[in-house]
Amino acid sequence: HRRLQDLQQLAITDDLGLTDSCLQYICTQLRKLRRVDVSRTGITGVGVKHILMLGTVKDLAISGCAVARDAIDWAQSCGVRVENKTQS
């Protein structure tokens, strides 16, 4: 839908069915995202790469995801604020 193309915030959480390839497709459609919350989903560092390739995201929440430290460090070096709380 055309109105979705201007979407700036996206939250898809608590869904292990959300994978890196799903996220890649989402990122091709929603190119103006600034804040993305994919906490407790099935994404990895590959999904983080898809998000960062947009070049628009400034805030990324990935708590409870299997994202390696190097992907988090890379996101932060790109100026993205990363929220990655550990589950207690």
PDB file of N, CA and C in Angstrom:
ATOM      1  N   HIS A   1       0.836  -1.181   0.000  1.00  0.00           N
ATOM      2  CA  HIS A   1       0.000   0.000   0.000  1.00  0.00           C
ATOM      3  C   HIS A   1       0.878   1.240   0.000  1.00  0.00           C
ATOM      4  N   ARG A   2       0.462   2.263  -0.715  1.00  0.00           N
ATOM      5  CA  ARG A   2       1.277   3.473  -0.855  1.00  0.00           C
ATOM      6  C   ARG A   2       1.557   4.171   0.470  1.00  0.00           C
ATOM      7  N   ARG A   3       0.575   4.214   1.352  1.00  0.00           N
ATOM      8  CA  ARG A   3       0.769   4.916   2.624  1.00  0.00           C
ATOM      9  C   ARG A   3       1.828   4.236   3.480  1.00  0.00           C
ATOM     10  N   LEU A   4       1.967   2.943   3.336  1.00  0.00           N
ATOM     11  CA  LEU A   4       2.983   2.228   4.096  1.00  0.00           C
ATOM     12  C   LEU A   4       4.395   2.605   3.661  1.00  0.00           C
ATOM     13  N   GLN A   5       4.561   3.069   2.449  1.00  0.00           N
ATOM     14  CA  GLN A   5       5.885   3.435   1.955  1.00  0.00           C
ATOM     15  C   GLN A   5       6.505   4.561   2.767  1.00  0.00           C
ATOM     16  N   ASP A   6       5.691   5.362   3.451  1.00  0.00           N
ATOM     17  CA  ASP A   6       6.189   6.459   4.265  1.00  0.00           C
ATOM     18  C   ASP A   6       6.344   6.085   5.741  1.00  0.00           C
ATOM     19  N   LEU A   7       6.089   4.827   6.069  1.00  0.00           N
ATOM     20  CA  LEU A   7       6.184   4.357   7.444  1.00  0.00           C
ATOM     21  C   LEU A   7       7.591   4.587   7.985  1.00  0.00           C
ATOM     22  N   GLN A   8       7.678   5.157   9.191  1.00  0.00           N
ATOM     23  CA  GLN A   8       8.980   5.443   9.792  1.00  0.00           C
ATOM     24  C   GLN A   8       9.283   4.579  11.005  1.00  0.00           C
ATOM     25  N   GLN A   9       8.257   3.959  11.586  1.00  0.00           N
ATOM     26  CA  GLN A   9       8.464   3.099  12.747  1.00  0.00           C
ATOM     27  C   GLN A   9       7.798   1.755  12.494  1.00  0.00           C
ATOM     28  N   LEU A  10       8.535   0.702  12.813  1.00  0.00           N
ATOM     29  CA  LEU A  10       8.007  -0.650  12.618  1.00  0.00           C
ATOM     30  C   LEU A  10       8.361  -1.492  13.835  1.00  0.00           C
ATOM     31  N   ALA A  11       7.370  -2.174  14.382  1.00  0.00           N
ATOM     32  CA  ALA A  11       7.598  -3.095  15.497  1.00  0.00           C
ATOM     33  C   ALA A  11       6.955  -4.434  15.167  1.00  0.00           C
ATOM     34  N   ILE A  12       7.789  -5.435  15.038  1.00  0.00           N
ATOM     35  CA  ILE A  12       7.330  -6.818  14.900  1.00  0.00           C
ATOM     36  C   ILE A  12       8.096  -7.581  15.967  1.00  0.00           C
ATOM     37  N   THR A  13       7.424  -7.940  17.044  1.00  0.00           N
ATOM     38  CA  THR A  13       8.108  -8.562  18.173  1.00  0.00           C
ATOM     39  C   THR A  13       7.472  -9.897  18.537  1.00  0.00           C
ATOM     40  N   ASP A  14       8.219 -10.683  19.291  1.00  0.00           N
ATOM     41  CA  ASP A  14       7.725 -11.957  19.818  1.00  0.00           C
ATOM     42  C   ASP A  14       7.227 -12.884  18.720  1.00  0.00           C
ATOM     43  N   ASP A  15       7.939 -12.933  17.603  1.00  0.00           N
ATOM     44  CA  ASP A  15       7.538 -13.771  16.467  1.00  0.00           C
ATOM     45  C   ASP A  15       8.779 -14.438  15.880  1.00  0.00           C
ATOM     46  N   LEU A  16       9.036 -15.671  16.289  1.00  0.00           N
ATOM     47  CA  LEU A  16      10.213 -16.384  15.793  1.00  0.00           C
ATOM     48  C   LEU A  16      10.096 -16.717  14.312  1.00  0.00           C
ATOM     49  N   GLY A  17       8.913 -16.515  13.745  1.00  0.00           N
ATOM     50  CA  GLY A  17       8.724 -16.720  12.309  1.00  0.00           C
ATOM     51  C   GLY A  17       9.292 -15.590  11.467  1.00  0.00           C
ATOM     52  N   LEU A  18       9.623 -14.456  12.115  1.00  0.00           N
ATOM     53  CA  LEU A  18      10.243 -13.356  11.380  1.00  0.00           C
ATOM     54  C   LEU A  18      11.717 -13.691  11.189  1.00  0.00           C
ATOM     55  N   THR A  19      12.100 -13.935   9.958  1.00  0.00           N
ATOM     56  CA  THR A  19      13.457 -14.350   9.639  1.00  0.00           C
ATOM     57  C   THR A  19      14.195 -13.238   8.893  1.00  0.00           C
ATOM     58  N   ASP A  20      15.470 -13.471   8.662  1.00  0.00           N
ATOM     59  CA  ASP A  20      16.271 -12.505   7.909  1.00  0.00           C
ATOM     60  C   ASP A  20      15.709 -12.276   6.516  1.00  0.00           C
ATOM     61  N   SER A  21      15.259 -13.339   5.862  1.00  0.00           N
ATOM     62  CA  SER A  21      14.727 -13.165   4.502  1.00  0.00           C
ATOM     63  C   SER A  21      13.407 -12.403   4.507  1.00  0.00           C
ATOM     64  N   CYS A  22      12.572 -12.614   5.511  1.00  0.00           N
ATOM     65  CA  CYS A  22      11.342 -11.818   5.647  1.00  0.00           C
ATOM     66  C   CYS A  22      11.700 -10.346   5.828  1.00  0.00           C
ATOM     67  N   LEU A  23      12.684 -10.105   6.682  1.00  0.00           N
ATOM     68  CA  LEU A  23      13.096  -8.738   6.960  1.00  0.00           C
ATOM     69  C   LEU A  23      13.698  -8.082   5.723  1.00  0.00           C
ATOM     70  N   GLN A  24      14.407  -8.847   4.928  1.00  0.00           N
ATOM     71  CA  GLN A  24      14.966  -8.308   3.688  1.00  0.00           C
ATOM     72  C   GLN A  24      13.842  -7.805   2.783  1.00  0.00           C
ATOM     73  N   TYR A  25      12.787  -8.589   2.651  1.00  0.00           N
ATOM     74  CA  TYR A  25      11.653  -8.171   1.829  1.00  0.00           C
ATOM     75  C   TYR A  25      10.993  -6.913   2.402  1.00  0.00           C
ATOM     76  N   ILE A  26      10.786  -6.894   3.709  1.00  0.00           N
ATOM     77  CA  ILE A  26      10.176  -5.733   4.352  1.00  0.00           C
ATOM     78  C   ILE A  26      10.993  -4.478   4.068  1.00  0.00           C
ATOM     79  N   CYS A  27      12.302  -4.603   4.165  1.00  0.00           N
ATOM     80  CA  CYS A  27      13.180  -3.446   3.949  1.00  0.00           C
ATOM     81  C   CYS A  27      13.148  -2.954   2.504  1.00  0.00           C
ATOM     82  N   THR A  28      12.865  -3.827   1.557  1.00  0.00           N
ATOM     83  CA  THR A  28      12.766  -3.369   0.164  1.00  0.00           C
ATOM     84  C   THR A  28      11.486  -2.566  -0.060  1.00  0.00           C
ATOM     85  N   GLN A  29      10.489  -2.785   0.790  1.00  0.00           N
ATOM     86  CA  GLN A  29       9.203  -2.111   0.634  1.00  0.00           C
ATOM     87  C   GLN A  29       9.079  -0.852   1.482  1.00  0.00           C
ATOM     88  N   LEU A  30       9.733  -0.847   2.633  1.00  0.00           N
ATOM     89  CA  LEU A  30       9.601   0.255   3.586  1.00  0.00           C
ATOM     90  C   LEU A  30      10.950   0.956   3.715  1.00  0.00           C
ATOM     91  N   ARG A  31      11.227   1.851   2.803  1.00  0.00           N
ATOM     92  CA  ARG A  31      12.554   2.436   2.697  1.00  0.00           C
ATOM     93  C   ARG A  31      12.782   3.700   3.535  1.00  0.00           C
ATOM     94  N   LYS A  32      11.772   4.106   4.317  1.00  0.00           N
ATOM     95  CA  LYS A  32      11.921   5.321   5.129  1.00  0.00           C
ATOM     96  C   LYS A  32      11.934   5.033   6.627  1.00  0.00           C
ATOM     97  N   LEU A  33      12.122   3.780   6.982  1.00  0.00           N
ATOM     98  CA  LEU A  33      12.108   3.408   8.398  1.00  0.00           C
ATOM     99  C   LEU A  33      13.216   4.117   9.163  1.00  0.00           C
ATOM    100  N   ARG A  34      12.851   4.619  10.342  1.00  0.00           N
ATOM    101  CA  ARG A  34      13.839   5.267  11.221  1.00  0.00           C
ATOM    102  C   ARG A  34      13.992   4.485  12.523  1.00  0.00           C
ATOM    103  N   ARG A  35      12.918   3.829  12.950  1.00  0.00           N
ATOM    104  CA  ARG A  35      12.977   3.026  14.175  1.00  0.00           C
ATOM    105  C   ARG A  35      12.402   1.652  13.882  1.00  0.00           C
ATOM    106  N   VAL A  36      13.174   0.623  14.231  1.00  0.00           N
ATOM    107  CA  VAL A  36      12.754  -0.758  13.990  1.00  0.00           C
ATOM    108  C   VAL A  36      12.922  -1.557  15.280  1.00  0.00           C
ATOM    109  N   ASP A  37      11.855  -2.247  15.674  1.00  0.00           N
ATOM    110  CA  ASP A  37      11.895  -3.130  16.840  1.00  0.00           C
ATOM    111  C   ASP A  37      11.545  -4.536  16.370  1.00  0.00           C
ATOM    112  N   VAL A  38      12.537  -5.394  16.382  1.00  0.00           N
ATOM    113  CA  VAL A  38      12.339  -6.795  16.011  1.00  0.00           C
ATOM    114  C   VAL A  38      12.767  -7.702  17.168  1.00  0.00           C
ATOM    115  N   SER A  39      12.522  -7.241  18.386  1.00  0.00           N
ATOM    116  CA  SER A  39      12.903  -7.992  19.583  1.00  0.00           C
ATOM    117  C   SER A  39      12.192  -9.336  19.639  1.00  0.00           C
ATOM    118  N   ARG A  40      12.952 -10.325  20.116  1.00  0.00           N
ATOM    119  CA  ARG A  40      12.441 -11.678  20.318  1.00  0.00           C
ATOM    120  C   ARG A  40      11.878 -12.279  19.031  1.00  0.00           C
ATOM    121  N   THR A  41      12.617 -12.080  17.948  1.00  0.00           N
ATOM    122  CA  THR A  41      12.268 -12.692  16.659  1.00  0.00           C
ATOM    123  C   THR A  41      13.421 -13.575  16.208  1.00  0.00           C
ATOM    124  N   GLY A  42      13.303 -14.129  15.022  1.00  0.00           N
ATOM    125  CA  GLY A  42      14.315 -15.043  14.507  1.00  0.00           C
ATOM    126  C   GLY A  42      15.421 -14.376  13.707  1.00  0.00           C
ATOM    127  N   ILE A  43      15.575 -13.061  13.803  1.00  0.00           N
ATOM    128  CA  ILE A  43      16.602 -12.423  12.986  1.00  0.00           C
ATOM    129  C   ILE A  43      17.994 -12.586  13.594  1.00  0.00           C
ATOM    130  N   THR A  44      18.991 -12.473  12.734  1.00  0.00           N
ATOM    131  CA  THR A  44      20.396 -12.581  13.125  1.00  0.00           C
ATOM    132  C   THR A  44      21.120 -11.331  12.625  1.00  0.00           C
ATOM    133  N   GLY A  45      22.425 -11.398  12.622  1.00  0.00           N
ATOM    134  CA  GLY A  45      23.218 -10.290  12.105  1.00  0.00           C
ATOM    135  C   GLY A  45      22.933  -9.996  10.645  1.00  0.00           C
ATOM    136  N   VAL A  46      22.523 -10.998   9.900  1.00  0.00           N
ATOM    137  CA  VAL A  46      22.161 -10.798   8.487  1.00  0.00           C
ATOM    138  C   VAL A  46      20.966  -9.863   8.387  1.00  0.00           C
ATOM    139  N   GLY A  47      19.979 -10.047   9.268  1.00  0.00           N
ATOM    140  CA  GLY A  47      18.820  -9.159   9.292  1.00  0.00           C
ATOM    141  C   GLY A  47      19.198  -7.741   9.667  1.00  0.00           C
ATOM    142  N   VAL A  48      20.135  -7.617  10.606  1.00  0.00           N
ATOM    143  CA  VAL A  48      20.633  -6.287  10.989  1.00  0.00           C
ATOM    144  C   VAL A  48      21.254  -5.615   9.767  1.00  0.00           C
ATOM    145  N   LYS A  49      21.993  -6.365   8.975  1.00  0.00           N
ATOM    146  CA  LYS A  49      22.603  -5.807   7.757  1.00  0.00           C
ATOM    147  C   LYS A  49      21.524  -5.270   6.821  1.00  0.00           C
ATOM    148  N   HIS A  50      20.455  -6.026   6.614  1.00  0.00           N
ATOM    149  CA  HIS A  50      19.365  -5.566   5.744  1.00  0.00           C
ATOM    150  C   HIS A  50      18.785  -4.251   6.245  1.00  0.00           C
ATOM    151  N   ILE A  51      18.618  -4.152   7.556  1.00  0.00           N
ATOM    152  CA  ILE A  51      18.068  -2.933   8.140  1.00  0.00           C
ATOM    153  C   ILE A  51      19.022  -1.755   7.930  1.00  0.00           C
ATOM    154  N   LEU A  52      20.297  -1.986   8.192  1.00  0.00           N
ATOM    155  CA  LEU A  52      21.270  -0.899   8.073  1.00  0.00           C
ATOM    156  C   LEU A  52      21.478  -0.449   6.637  1.00  0.00           C
ATOM    157  N   MET A  53      21.294  -1.340   5.695  1.00  0.00           N
ATOM    158  CA  MET A  53      21.472  -0.990   4.291  1.00  0.00           C
ATOM    159  C   MET A  53      20.448   0.047   3.833  1.00  0.00           C
ATOM    160  N   LEU A  54      19.359   0.195   4.566  1.00  0.00           N
ATOM    161  CA  LEU A  54      18.390   1.238   4.243  1.00  0.00           C
ATOM    162  C   LEU A  54      19.028   2.614   4.358  1.00  0.00           C
ATOM    163  N   GLY A  55      19.912   2.766   5.340  1.00  0.00           N
ATOM    164  CA  GLY A  55      20.578   4.046   5.551  1.00  0.00           C
ATOM    165  C   GLY A  55      19.735   5.083   6.273  1.00  0.00           C
ATOM    166  N   THR A  56      18.542   4.711   6.708  1.00  0.00           N
ATOM    167  CA  THR A  56      17.635   5.661   7.361  1.00  0.00           C
ATOM    168  C   THR A  56      17.394   5.337   8.829  1.00  0.00           C
ATOM    169  N   VAL A  57      17.673   4.109   9.246  1.00  0.00           N
ATOM    170  CA  VAL A  57      17.355   3.660  10.596  1.00  0.00           C
ATOM    171  C   VAL A  57      18.328   4.264  11.604  1.00  0.00           C
ATOM    172  N   LYS A  58      17.769   4.843  12.661  1.00  0.00           N
ATOM    173  CA  LYS A  58      18.558   5.458  13.728  1.00  0.00           C
ATOM    174  C   LYS A  58      18.423   4.715  15.047  1.00  0.00           C
ATOM    175  N   ASP A  59      17.321   3.968  15.220  1.00  0.00           N
ATOM    176  CA  ASP A  59      17.076   3.209  16.444  1.00  0.00           C
ATOM    177  C   ASP A  59      16.692   1.786  16.080  1.00  0.00           C
ATOM    178  N   LEU A  60      17.346   0.826  16.716  1.00  0.00           N
ATOM    179  CA  LEU A  60      17.114  -0.581  16.421  1.00  0.00           C
ATOM    180  C   LEU A  60      17.017  -1.361  17.728  1.00  0.00           C
ATOM    181  N   ALA A  61      15.905  -2.049  17.925  1.00  0.00           N
ATOM    182  CA  ALA A  61      15.723  -2.888  19.114  1.00  0.00           C
ATOM    183  C   ALA A  61      15.785  -4.347  18.687  1.00  0.00           C
ATOM    184  N   ILE A  62      16.734  -5.077  19.289  1.00  0.00           N
ATOM    185  CA  ILE A  62      16.950  -6.479  18.913  1.00  0.00           C
ATOM    186  C   ILE A  62      17.055  -7.378  20.142  1.00  0.00           C
ATOM    187  N   SER A  63      16.449  -6.982  21.243  1.00  0.00           N
ATOM    188  CA  SER A  63      16.513  -7.786  22.467  1.00  0.00           C
ATOM    189  C   SER A  63      15.964  -9.189  22.208  1.00  0.00           C
ATOM    190  N   GLY A  64      16.688 -10.176  22.716  1.00  0.00           N
ATOM    191  CA  GLY A  64      16.234 -11.557  22.586  1.00  0.00           C
ATOM    192  C   GLY A  64      16.462 -12.175  21.228  1.00  0.00           C
ATOM    193  N   CYS A  65      17.238 -11.517  20.376  1.00  0.00           N
ATOM    194  CA  CYS A  65      17.560 -12.064  19.049  1.00  0.00           C
ATOM    195  C   CYS A  65      18.972 -12.652  19.063  1.00  0.00           C
ATOM    196  N   ALA A  66      19.227 -13.563  18.152  1.00  0.00           N
ATOM    197  CA  ALA A  66      20.548 -14.200  18.041  1.00  0.00           C
ATOM    198  C   ALA A  66      21.449 -13.375  17.130  1.00  0.00           C
ATOM    199  N   VAL A  67      21.760 -12.162  17.586  1.00  0.00           N
ATOM    200  CA  VAL A  67      22.600 -11.249  16.808  1.00  0.00           C
ATOM    201  C   VAL A  67      23.981 -11.208  17.453  1.00  0.00           C
ATOM    202  N   ALA A  68      25.000 -11.478  16.656  1.00  0.00           N
ATOM    203  CA  ALA A  68      26.372 -11.506  17.156  1.00  0.00           C
ATOM    204  C   ALA A  68      26.855 -10.100  17.525  1.00  0.00           C
ATOM    205  N   ARG A  69      27.808 -10.056  18.422  1.00  0.00           N
ATOM    206  CA  ARG A  69      28.358  -8.790  18.909  1.00  0.00           C
ATOM    207  C   ARG A  69      28.916  -7.933  17.778  1.00  0.00           C
ATOM    208  N   ASP A  70      29.541  -8.560  16.768  1.00  0.00           N
ATOM    209  CA  ASP A  70      30.132  -7.766  15.684  1.00  0.00           C
ATOM    210  C   ASP A  70      29.067  -7.016  14.890  1.00  0.00           C
ATOM    211  N   ALA A  71      27.878  -7.603  14.733  1.00  0.00           N
ATOM    212  CA  ALA A  71      26.786  -6.918  14.029  1.00  0.00           C
ATOM    213  C   ALA A  71      26.282  -5.739  14.846  1.00  0.00           C
ATOM    214  N   ILE A  72      26.229  -5.908  16.164  1.00  0.00           N
ATOM    215  CA  ILE A  72      25.804  -4.821  17.047  1.00  0.00           C
ATOM    216  C   ILE A  72      26.830  -3.687  16.997  1.00  0.00           C
ATOM    217  N   ASP A  73      28.103  -4.049  17.087  1.00  0.00           N
ATOM    218  CA  ASP A  73      29.169  -3.044  17.022  1.00  0.00           C
ATOM    219  C   ASP A  73      29.126  -2.282  15.703  1.00  0.00           C
ATOM    220  N   TRP A  74      28.888  -2.994  14.604  1.00  0.00           N
ATOM    221  CA  TRP A  74      28.824  -2.363  13.286  1.00  0.00           C
ATOM    222  C   TRP A  74      27.664  -1.373  13.229  1.00  0.00           C
ATOM    223  N   ALA A  75      26.505  -1.793  13.751  1.00  0.00           N
ATOM    224  CA  ALA A  75      25.343  -0.901  13.755  1.00  0.00           C
ATOM    225  C   ALA A  75      25.653   0.367  14.543  1.00  0.00           C
ATOM    226  N   GLN A  76      26.272   0.211  15.692  1.00  0.00           N
ATOM    227  CA  GLN A  76      26.602   1.371  16.513  1.00  0.00           C
ATOM    228  C   GLN A  76      27.630   2.264  15.819  1.00  0.00           C
ATOM    229  N   SER A  77      28.572   1.667  15.103  1.00  0.00           N
ATOM    230  CA  SER A  77      29.566   2.471  14.388  1.00  0.00           C
ATOM    231  C   SER A  77      28.934   3.240  13.227  1.00  0.00           C
ATOM    232  N   CYS A  78      27.755   2.788  12.785  1.00  0.00           N
ATOM    233  CA  CYS A  78      27.009   3.482  11.730  1.00  0.00           C
ATOM    234  C   CYS A  78      26.108   4.574  12.312  1.00  0.00           C
ATOM    235  N   GLY A  79      26.182   4.773  13.621  1.00  0.00           N
ATOM    236  CA  GLY A  79      25.382   5.814  14.261  1.00  0.00           C
ATOM    237  C   GLY A  79      23.998   5.365  14.687  1.00  0.00           C
ATOM    238  N   VAL A  80      23.762   4.061  14.702  1.00  0.00           N
ATOM    239  CA  VAL A  80      22.458   3.524  15.093  1.00  0.00           C
ATOM    240  C   VAL A  80      22.477   3.221  16.585  1.00  0.00           C
ATOM    241  N   ARG A  81      21.440   3.671  17.279  1.00  0.00           N
ATOM    242  CA  ARG A  81      21.281   3.326  18.697  1.00  0.00           C
ATOM    243  C   ARG A  81      20.669   1.945  18.769  1.00  0.00           C
ATOM    244  N   VAL A  82      21.367   1.016  19.415  1.00  0.00           N
ATOM    245  CA  VAL A  82      20.919  -0.373  19.484  1.00  0.00           C
ATOM    246  C   VAL A  82      20.456  -0.702  20.896  1.00  0.00           C
ATOM    247  N   GLU A  83      19.249  -1.198  21.001  1.00  0.00           N
ATOM    248  CA  GLU A  83      18.720  -1.681  22.276  1.00  0.00           C
ATOM    249  C   GLU A  83      18.780  -3.208  22.235  1.00  0.00           C
ATOM    250  N   ASN A  84      19.550  -3.772  23.167  1.00  0.00           N
ATOM    251  CA  ASN A  84      19.726  -5.219  23.191  1.00  0.00           C
ATOM    252  C   ASN A  84      19.733  -5.697  24.636  1.00  0.00           C
ATOM    253  N   LYS A  85      18.581  -5.672  25.254  1.00  0.00           N
ATOM    254  CA  LYS A  85      18.463  -6.098  26.647  1.00  0.00           C
ATOM    255  C   LYS A  85      18.465  -7.614  26.724  1.00  0.00           C
ATOM    256  N   THR A  86      19.153  -8.128  27.727  1.00  0.00           N
ATOM    257  CA  THR A  86      19.154  -9.580  27.925  1.00  0.00           C
ATOM    258  C   THR A  86      17.931  -9.960  28.726  1.00  0.00           C
ATOM    259  N   GLN A  87      17.431 -11.147  28.464  1.00  0.00           N
ATOM    260  CA  GLN A  87      16.250 -11.618  29.178  1.00  0.00           C
ATOM    261  C   GLN A  87      16.669 -12.067  30.562  1.00  0.00           C
ATOM    262  N   SER A  88      15.798 -11.807  31.547  1.00  0.00           N
ATOM    263  CA  SER A  88      16.131 -12.217  32.909  1.00  0.00           C
ATOM    264  C   SER A  88      15.240 -13.335  33.381  1.00  0.00           C
TER     265      SER A  88
END
